[in-house]
């Protein structure tokens, strides 16, 4: 079953839900830098989703021009099948009943645990969303392939090679000029064109904090307008926009220090150190492009007091999520941007 256009983001789910826990979790997600808030989601029990893509000219049906009285030419499309899996996040909190028995602390101990988990989840999800390499083993093999892995292995995911744009080391550091800023904007436009969204509709651009600052500096160098503006999301957070593409930083890894998208990449973008470059990732969300599905709402479930010890209360978070990429031009990357 393919994910369809009825997919909602976590914000939409919260708006329709009467469950205050769902609303609180969603608010916590939005108050962190979590890419999950951008992904349209449907709820489905499917462990796998299967679909087809039409790849290049060889996958498309032929279109034949004829003269009067000529027979029609038989034609057909040649789809390529693909599938995506769901991946599970499971954690448990244990709370001593002595804490829960305090009238002034009935909610606080559990909420403190959930808030801390939500923050850790933001760091973890963002890192996996960009960097996860399922071939590296361990828990990485139990999570979806990240954008970087998909774009570095284009034939595995039917991605055209032009979805990785080489910025040629364009200078976006302290030596930036209006000329190099203009060159940089042309690479952003190239990425949007490759994502089949030249106006930026449905696109989110992910970058490091430093790159986001340099992006804003480039716009200031180019003068008023330049396609850049600021909007507000449903939680009154300011969102920078180029054309209609949202500009986001995915922040840092769980050590709260290391950038998820490095600022010291090598020029090819294959290593996170040894160079002076960074990358920008673009994702085209929406029907026919990137969506996802979840097995249930992202919320903790109270399981009650343990029957084994009689004093410990258990709270479980059990959430499954899968990502869906029906279009070969759903994701892209600009590499070799000089920032250091």
Tab-separated table of C-alpha atoms in Angstrom:
chain	number	residue	atom	x	y	z
A	1	UNK	CA	0.000	0.000	0.000
A	2	UNK	CA	1.597	3.280	-1.092
A	3	UNK	CA	1.411	6.321	1.164
A	4	UNK	CA	-1.165	8.729	-0.250
A	5	UNK	CA	-1.994	12.414	-0.215
A	6	UNK	CA	-3.967	12.177	3.036
A	7	UNK	CA	-0.680	12.058	4.942
A	8	UNK	CA	-0.489	14.499	7.856
A	9	UNK	CA	2.514	15.924	9.684
A	10	UNK	CA	2.885	15.465	13.437
A	11	UNK	CA	1.436	18.969	13.858
A	12	UNK	CA	-1.661	17.941	11.916
A	13	UNK	CA	-2.052	14.807	14.030
A	14	UNK	CA	-1.812	16.913	17.193
A	15	UNK	CA	-4.381	19.407	15.900
A	16	UNK	CA	-6.920	16.625	15.245
A	17	UNK	CA	-6.191	14.731	18.461
A	18	UNK	CA	-7.997	15.204	21.764
A	19	UNK	CA	-5.119	13.460	23.541
A	20	UNK	CA	-3.144	16.005	25.567
A	21	UNK	CA	-0.151	13.648	25.686
A	22	UNK	CA	0.041	13.638	21.877
A	23	UNK	CA	-0.193	17.438	21.854
A	24	UNK	CA	2.565	17.763	24.473
A	25	UNK	CA	4.902	15.342	22.684
A	26	UNK	CA	4.351	17.183	19.405
A	27	UNK	CA	5.031	20.531	21.052
A	28	UNK	CA	8.255	19.143	22.534
A	29	UNK	CA	9.275	17.878	19.088
A	30	UNK	CA	8.681	21.331	17.588
A	31	UNK	CA	10.649	23.038	20.330
A	32	UNK	CA	13.681	21.016	19.233
A	33	UNK	CA	15.277	20.721	15.789
A	34	UNK	CA	13.563	17.516	14.727
A	35	UNK	CA	13.179	16.723	11.028
A	36	UNK	CA	10.259	14.365	11.811
A	37	UNK	CA	8.012	17.420	12.053
A	38	UNK	CA	8.407	17.991	8.292
A	39	UNK	CA	7.404	14.490	7.167
A	40	UNK	CA	3.752	13.917	6.153
A	41	UNK	CA	2.585	10.721	7.902
A	42	UNK	CA	-0.302	8.288	7.623
A	43	UNK	CA	-1.089	5.613	10.200
A	44	UNK	CA	-0.835	2.076	8.839
A	45	UNK	CA	-0.052	-1.386	10.222
A	46	UNK	CA	1.979	-2.232	7.123
A	47	UNK	CA	5.486	-3.457	7.935
A	48	UNK	CA	6.489	-2.881	4.313
A	49	UNK	CA	5.246	-0.616	1.548
A	50	UNK	CA	5.724	-1.630	-2.085
A	51	UNK	CA	5.395	0.483	-5.208
A	52	UNK	CA	6.796	1.163	-8.662
A	53	UNK	CA	8.841	3.957	-10.205
A	54	UNK	CA	9.330	4.919	-13.845
A	55	UNK	CA	13.048	5.478	-14.343
A	56	UNK	CA	14.366	7.540	-17.221
A	57	UNK	CA	13.383	7.117	-20.851
A	58	UNK	CA	13.599	3.318	-20.652
A	59	UNK	CA	10.736	3.233	-18.148
A	60	UNK	CA	8.394	5.535	-19.999
A	61	UNK	CA	5.950	4.438	-22.711
A	62	UNK	CA	6.768	5.577	-26.235
A	63	UNK	CA	4.638	8.275	-27.870
A	64	UNK	CA	4.164	7.686	-31.618
A	65	UNK	CA	3.060	10.248	-34.201
A	66	UNK	CA	1.103	8.810	-37.136
A	67	UNK	CA	-0.603	9.756	-40.356
A	68	UNK	CA	-4.251	9.252	-41.243
A	69	UNK	CA	-5.202	5.595	-41.707
A	70	UNK	CA	-2.076	4.357	-39.898
A	71	UNK	CA	-2.478	1.691	-37.206
A	72	UNK	CA	-1.667	2.748	-33.615
A	73	UNK	CA	1.685	1.555	-32.302
A	74	UNK	CA	1.596	-0.622	-29.205
A	75	UNK	CA	3.344	0.948	-26.230
A	76	UNK	CA	3.697	0.349	-22.519
A	77	UNK	CA	5.523	1.683	-19.499
A	78	UNK	CA	8.200	-0.402	-17.812
A	79	UNK	CA	7.947	0.245	-14.082
A	80	UNK	CA	10.661	-0.669	-11.595
A	81	UNK	CA	9.432	-2.153	-8.312
A	82	UNK	CA	10.781	-0.970	-4.971
A	83	UNK	CA	9.897	-1.235	-1.298
A	84	UNK	CA	10.507	0.513	2.006
A	85	UNK	CA	10.349	-0.930	5.528
A	86	UNK	CA	9.059	0.330	8.840
A	87	UNK	CA	11.597	0.806	11.656
A	88	UNK	CA	10.888	0.667	15.369
A	89	UNK	CA	11.832	2.894	18.299
A	90	UNK	CA	11.200	1.258	21.685
A	91	UNK	CA	12.103	2.545	25.144
A	92	UNK	CA	10.800	2.004	28.662
A	93	UNK	CA	10.748	4.280	31.711
A	94	UNK	CA	10.516	2.835	35.217
A	95	UNK	CA	9.198	5.058	38.022
A	96	UNK	CA	9.202	4.131	41.706
A	97	UNK	CA	5.700	4.280	43.182
A	98	UNK	CA	7.001	6.441	46.045
A	99	UNK	CA	7.489	9.251	43.547
A	100	UNK	CA	4.053	8.785	42.046
A	101	UNK	CA	2.428	8.764	45.473
A	102	UNK	CA	3.427	12.373	46.104
A	103	UNK	CA	0.332	14.495	45.279
A	104	UNK	CA	2.438	17.396	44.009
A	105	UNK	CA	4.518	15.123	41.752
A	106	UNK	CA	1.976	12.847	40.041
A	107	UNK	CA	2.915	14.206	36.594
A	108	UNK	CA	6.378	15.676	37.016
A	109	UNK	CA	8.511	12.485	37.240
A	110	UNK	CA	6.965	10.966	34.114
A	111	UNK	CA	6.896	14.251	32.216
A	112	UNK	CA	10.552	14.896	33.045
A	113	UNK	CA	11.482	11.506	31.590
A	114	UNK	CA	9.365	12.034	28.466
A	115	UNK	CA	10.778	15.537	27.913
A	116	UNK	CA	14.344	14.261	28.212
A	117	UNK	CA	13.563	11.380	25.835
A	118	UNK	CA	11.989	13.756	23.315
A	119	UNK	CA	15.146	15.874	23.293
A	120	UNK	CA	17.349	12.798	22.855
A	121	UNK	CA	15.011	11.557	20.119
A	122	UNK	CA	15.460	14.838	18.221
A	123	UNK	CA	19.252	14.479	18.216
A	124	UNK	CA	19.006	10.806	17.267
A	125	UNK	CA	16.362	11.139	14.539
A	126	UNK	CA	18.061	14.082	12.851
A	127	UNK	CA	21.409	12.281	12.802
A	128	UNK	CA	19.878	9.085	11.411
A	129	UNK	CA	17.758	11.013	8.889
A	130	UNK	CA	20.880	12.575	7.370
A	131	UNK	CA	23.741	10.183	8.145
A	132	UNK	CA	22.493	6.678	8.848
A	133	UNK	CA	24.442	3.991	7.020
A	134	UNK	CA	22.641	0.657	7.500
A	135	UNK	CA	25.767	-1.178	6.346
A	136	UNK	CA	27.699	0.002	9.401
A	137	UNK	CA	25.930	-2.595	11.591
A	138	UNK	CA	24.697	-2.318	15.169
A	139	UNK	CA	21.558	-0.271	15.712
A	140	UNK	CA	22.220	1.536	12.410
A	141	UNK	CA	21.159	-1.649	10.600
A	142	UNK	CA	17.787	-1.401	12.367
A	143	UNK	CA	17.061	2.128	11.107
A	144	UNK	CA	16.141	3.538	7.698
A	145	UNK	CA	18.899	4.517	5.232
A	146	UNK	CA	19.758	8.199	5.644
A	147	UNK	CA	19.749	10.830	2.912
A	148	UNK	CA	23.519	10.780	2.617
A	149	UNK	CA	23.641	6.992	2.152
A	150	UNK	CA	20.879	7.082	-0.443
A	151	UNK	CA	22.582	9.822	-2.460
A	152	UNK	CA	25.984	8.113	-2.248
A	153	UNK	CA	24.384	4.905	-3.552
A	154	UNK	CA	22.098	6.300	-6.272
A	155	UNK	CA	21.689	3.083	-8.264
A	156	UNK	CA	20.308	1.273	-5.189
A	157	UNK	CA	17.526	3.845	-4.897
A	158	UNK	CA	16.987	4.779	-8.565
A	159	UNK	CA	18.299	8.320	-7.997
A	160	UNK	CA	19.634	10.333	-10.990
A	161	UNK	CA	23.279	11.321	-10.593
A	162	UNK	CA	22.476	15.022	-11.035
A	163	UNK	CA	20.672	15.008	-7.678
A	164	UNK	CA	24.122	15.635	-6.158
A	165	UNK	CA	25.231	19.140	-7.173
A	166	UNK	CA	28.930	20.014	-7.008
A	167	UNK	CA	29.260	23.606	-5.783
A	168	UNK	CA	32.921	23.705	-6.866
A	169	UNK	CA	34.194	24.947	-3.514
A	170	UNK	CA	32.195	28.182	-3.710
A	171	UNK	CA	33.451	30.468	-0.914
A	172	UNK	CA	30.877	30.940	1.838
A	173	UNK	CA	33.180	31.939	4.694
A	174	UNK	CA	34.599	35.291	5.828
A	175	UNK	CA	35.893	35.918	2.309
A	176	UNK	CA	32.441	35.737	0.751
A	177	UNK	CA	31.630	38.422	-1.815
A	178	UNK	CA	28.439	39.357	-3.605
A	179	UNK	CA	29.777	37.425	-6.597
A	180	UNK	CA	30.359	34.192	-4.668
A	181	UNK	CA	27.025	34.673	-2.866
A	182	UNK	CA	25.324	34.910	-6.249
A	183	UNK	CA	27.109	31.745	-7.400
A	184	UNK	CA	25.907	30.000	-4.243
A	185	UNK	CA	22.287	31.009	-4.893
A	186	UNK	CA	22.571	29.576	-8.417
A	187	UNK	CA	23.483	26.183	-6.897
A	188	UNK	CA	20.424	26.404	-4.634
A	189	UNK	CA	18.306	27.107	-7.713
A	190	UNK	CA	19.902	24.146	-9.507
A	191	UNK	CA	19.015	21.863	-6.610
A	192	UNK	CA	15.407	23.110	-6.604
A	193	UNK	CA	15.181	22.535	-10.355
A	194	UNK	CA	16.513	18.982	-9.910
A	195	UNK	CA	13.936	18.393	-7.158
A	196	UNK	CA	11.180	19.300	-9.653
A	197	UNK	CA	10.321	22.303	-7.473
A	198	UNK	CA	11.853	25.431	-9.048
A	199	UNK	CA	9.604	27.623	-6.890
A	200	UNK	CA	10.587	25.672	-3.759
A	201	UNK	CA	7.056	24.414	-3.026
A	202	UNK	CA	7.160	21.442	-0.657
A	203	UNK	CA	10.949	21.584	-0.258
A	204	UNK	CA	12.933	21.777	2.982
A	205	UNK	CA	16.661	22.587	2.830
A	206	UNK	CA	18.685	21.053	5.672
A	207	UNK	CA	22.090	22.422	6.633
A	208	UNK	CA	24.456	23.041	9.533
A	209	UNK	CA	24.045	26.007	11.860
A	210	UNK	CA	27.125	27.642	10.345
A	211	UNK	CA	25.860	27.154	6.798
A	212	UNK	CA	22.507	28.668	7.738
A	213	UNK	CA	24.270	31.764	9.083
A	214	UNK	CA	26.318	32.034	5.884
A	215	UNK	CA	23.150	31.598	3.797
A	216	UNK	CA	21.603	34.591	5.579
A	217	UNK	CA	24.820	36.570	5.069
A	218	UNK	CA	24.736	35.792	1.347
A	219	UNK	CA	21.190	37.150	1.117
A	220	UNK	CA	22.238	40.346	2.913
A	221	UNK	CA	25.154	40.784	0.485
A	222	UNK	CA	22.789	40.432	-2.474
A	223	UNK	CA	20.498	43.139	-1.155
A	224	UNK	CA	16.781	43.498	-0.582
A	225	UNK	CA	14.551	40.581	-1.488
A	226	UNK	CA	16.679	37.989	-3.297
A	227	UNK	CA	13.888	35.475	-2.749
A	228	UNK	CA	14.417	35.292	1.021
A	229	UNK	CA	11.715	35.879	3.651
A	230	UNK	CA	10.625	34.818	7.125
A	231	UNK	CA	7.407	33.055	8.164
A	232	UNK	CA	5.956	31.610	11.393
A	233	UNK	CA	5.044	27.970	12.042
A	234	UNK	CA	2.099	26.727	14.111
A	235	UNK	CA	4.111	27.184	17.310
A	236	UNK	CA	5.089	30.813	16.536
A	237	UNK	CA	8.653	29.812	15.685
A	238	UNK	CA	10.295	31.868	12.947
A	239	UNK	CA	11.082	29.910	9.765
A	240	UNK	CA	13.437	31.295	7.113
A	241	UNK	CA	12.320	30.671	3.537
A	242	UNK	CA	14.077	30.945	0.173
A	243	UNK	CA	11.410	31.255	-2.501
A	244	UNK	CA	8.966	28.751	-0.951
A	245	UNK	CA	11.619	26.326	0.334
A	246	UNK	CA	12.023	26.212	4.115
A	247	UNK	CA	15.552	26.603	5.473
A	248	UNK	CA	16.323	24.444	8.485
A	249	UNK	CA	19.310	23.503	10.547
A	250	UNK	CA	19.344	19.898	11.762
A	251	UNK	CA	21.545	20.904	14.673
A	252	UNK	CA	23.953	18.645	16.510
A	253	UNK	CA	24.463	15.038	17.481
A	254	UNK	CA	23.542	13.718	20.906
A	255	UNK	CA	26.874	14.955	22.324
A	256	UNK	CA	25.329	18.420	21.725
A	257	UNK	CA	28.613	19.525	20.168
A	258	UNK	CA	29.274	17.735	16.848
A	259	UNK	CA	27.296	19.135	13.885
A	260	UNK	CA	25.100	16.515	12.195
A	261	UNK	CA	26.095	18.004	8.839
A	262	UNK	CA	29.815	18.603	9.228
A	263	UNK	CA	31.612	21.845	8.363
A	264	UNK	CA	34.890	20.034	7.658
A	265	UNK	CA	33.768	17.633	4.917
A	266	UNK	CA	36.105	16.675	2.109
A	267	UNK	CA	35.175	18.100	-1.293
A	268	UNK	CA	33.441	14.863	-2.452
A	269	UNK	CA	31.455	14.855	0.810
A	270	UNK	CA	32.495	11.287	1.652
A	271	UNK	CA	34.250	12.161	4.931
A	272	UNK	CA	33.268	14.515	7.753
A	273	UNK	CA	36.831	15.624	8.531
A	274	UNK	CA	39.970	16.516	6.622
A	275	UNK	CA	38.358	19.234	4.519
A	276	UNK	CA	36.855	22.713	4.719
A	277	UNK	CA	33.484	22.065	3.118
A	278	UNK	CA	29.878	21.368	4.007
A	279	UNK	CA	26.688	20.162	2.300
A	280	UNK	CA	23.049	21.160	1.997
A	281	UNK	CA	20.366	18.464	1.657
A	282	UNK	CA	17.043	19.127	-0.031
A	283	UNK	CA	13.882	17.053	0.447
A	284	UNK	CA	10.732	17.483	-1.637
A	285	UNK	CA	7.817	16.503	0.628
A	286	UNK	CA	4.244	15.780	-0.354
A	287	UNK	CA	2.080	13.521	-2.473
A	288	UNK	CA	4.216	11.734	-5.055
A	289	UNK	CA	7.463	12.742	-3.351
A	290	UNK	CA	8.626	12.112	0.249
A	291	UNK	CA	6.022	10.983	2.772
A	292	UNK	CA	6.006	8.386	5.538
A	293	UNK	CA	3.877	6.172	7.689
A	294	UNK	CA	3.650	5.332	11.367
A	295	UNK	CA	2.181	2.308	13.137
A	296	UNK	CA	0.576	4.489	15.774
A	297	UNK	CA	0.798	7.898	17.384
A	298	UNK	CA	4.045	8.984	19.010
A	299	UNK	CA	3.055	8.871	22.688
A	300	UNK	CA	4.011	7.017	25.881
A	301	UNK	CA	1.801	4.197	27.145
A	302	UNK	CA	1.329	3.616	30.876
A	303	UNK	CA	1.496	-0.126	31.606
A	304	UNK	CA	0.784	0.088	35.332
A	305	UNK	CA	2.572	-1.307	38.364
A	306	UNK	CA	4.869	-4.276	37.892
A	307	UNK	CA	3.346	-7.525	39.162
A	308	UNK	CA	6.831	-8.894	39.762
A	309	UNK	CA	8.022	-6.346	42.340
A	310	UNK	CA	4.845	-4.430	43.216
A	311	UNK	CA	6.587	-1.057	43.495
A	312	UNK	CA	7.767	-0.028	40.003
A	313	UNK	CA	5.485	1.609	37.445
A	314	UNK	CA	6.313	1.139	33.763
A	315	UNK	CA	5.853	3.567	30.890
A	316	UNK	CA	6.670	2.417	27.333
A	317	UNK	CA	7.333	4.317	24.121
A	318	UNK	CA	6.776	2.043	21.135
A	319	UNK	CA	6.741	3.814	17.770
A	320	UNK	CA	7.285	2.606	14.225
A	321	UNK	CA	8.087	4.845	11.263
A	322	UNK	CA	8.824	4.245	7.595
A	323	UNK	CA	9.877	6.663	4.856
A	324	UNK	CA	8.447	6.592	1.349
A	325	UNK	CA	10.270	7.873	-1.776
A	326	UNK	CA	8.039	7.262	-4.825
A	327	UNK	CA	9.783	9.840	-7.027
A	328	UNK	CA	13.389	9.515	-8.182
A	329	UNK	CA	13.828	13.276	-7.685
A	330	UNK	CA	12.608	13.388	-4.098
A	331	UNK	CA	15.968	14.165	-2.457
A	332	UNK	CA	19.166	15.977	-3.406
A	333	UNK	CA	22.409	17.378	-2.063
A	334	UNK	CA	24.755	20.276	-2.726
A	335	UNK	CA	28.304	19.319	-1.709
A	336	UNK	CA	31.670	21.107	-1.828
A	337	UNK	CA	30.519	24.380	-0.251
A	338	UNK	CA	33.496	26.139	1.360
A	339	UNK	CA	32.680	27.335	4.872
A	340	UNK	CA	35.820	26.821	7.002
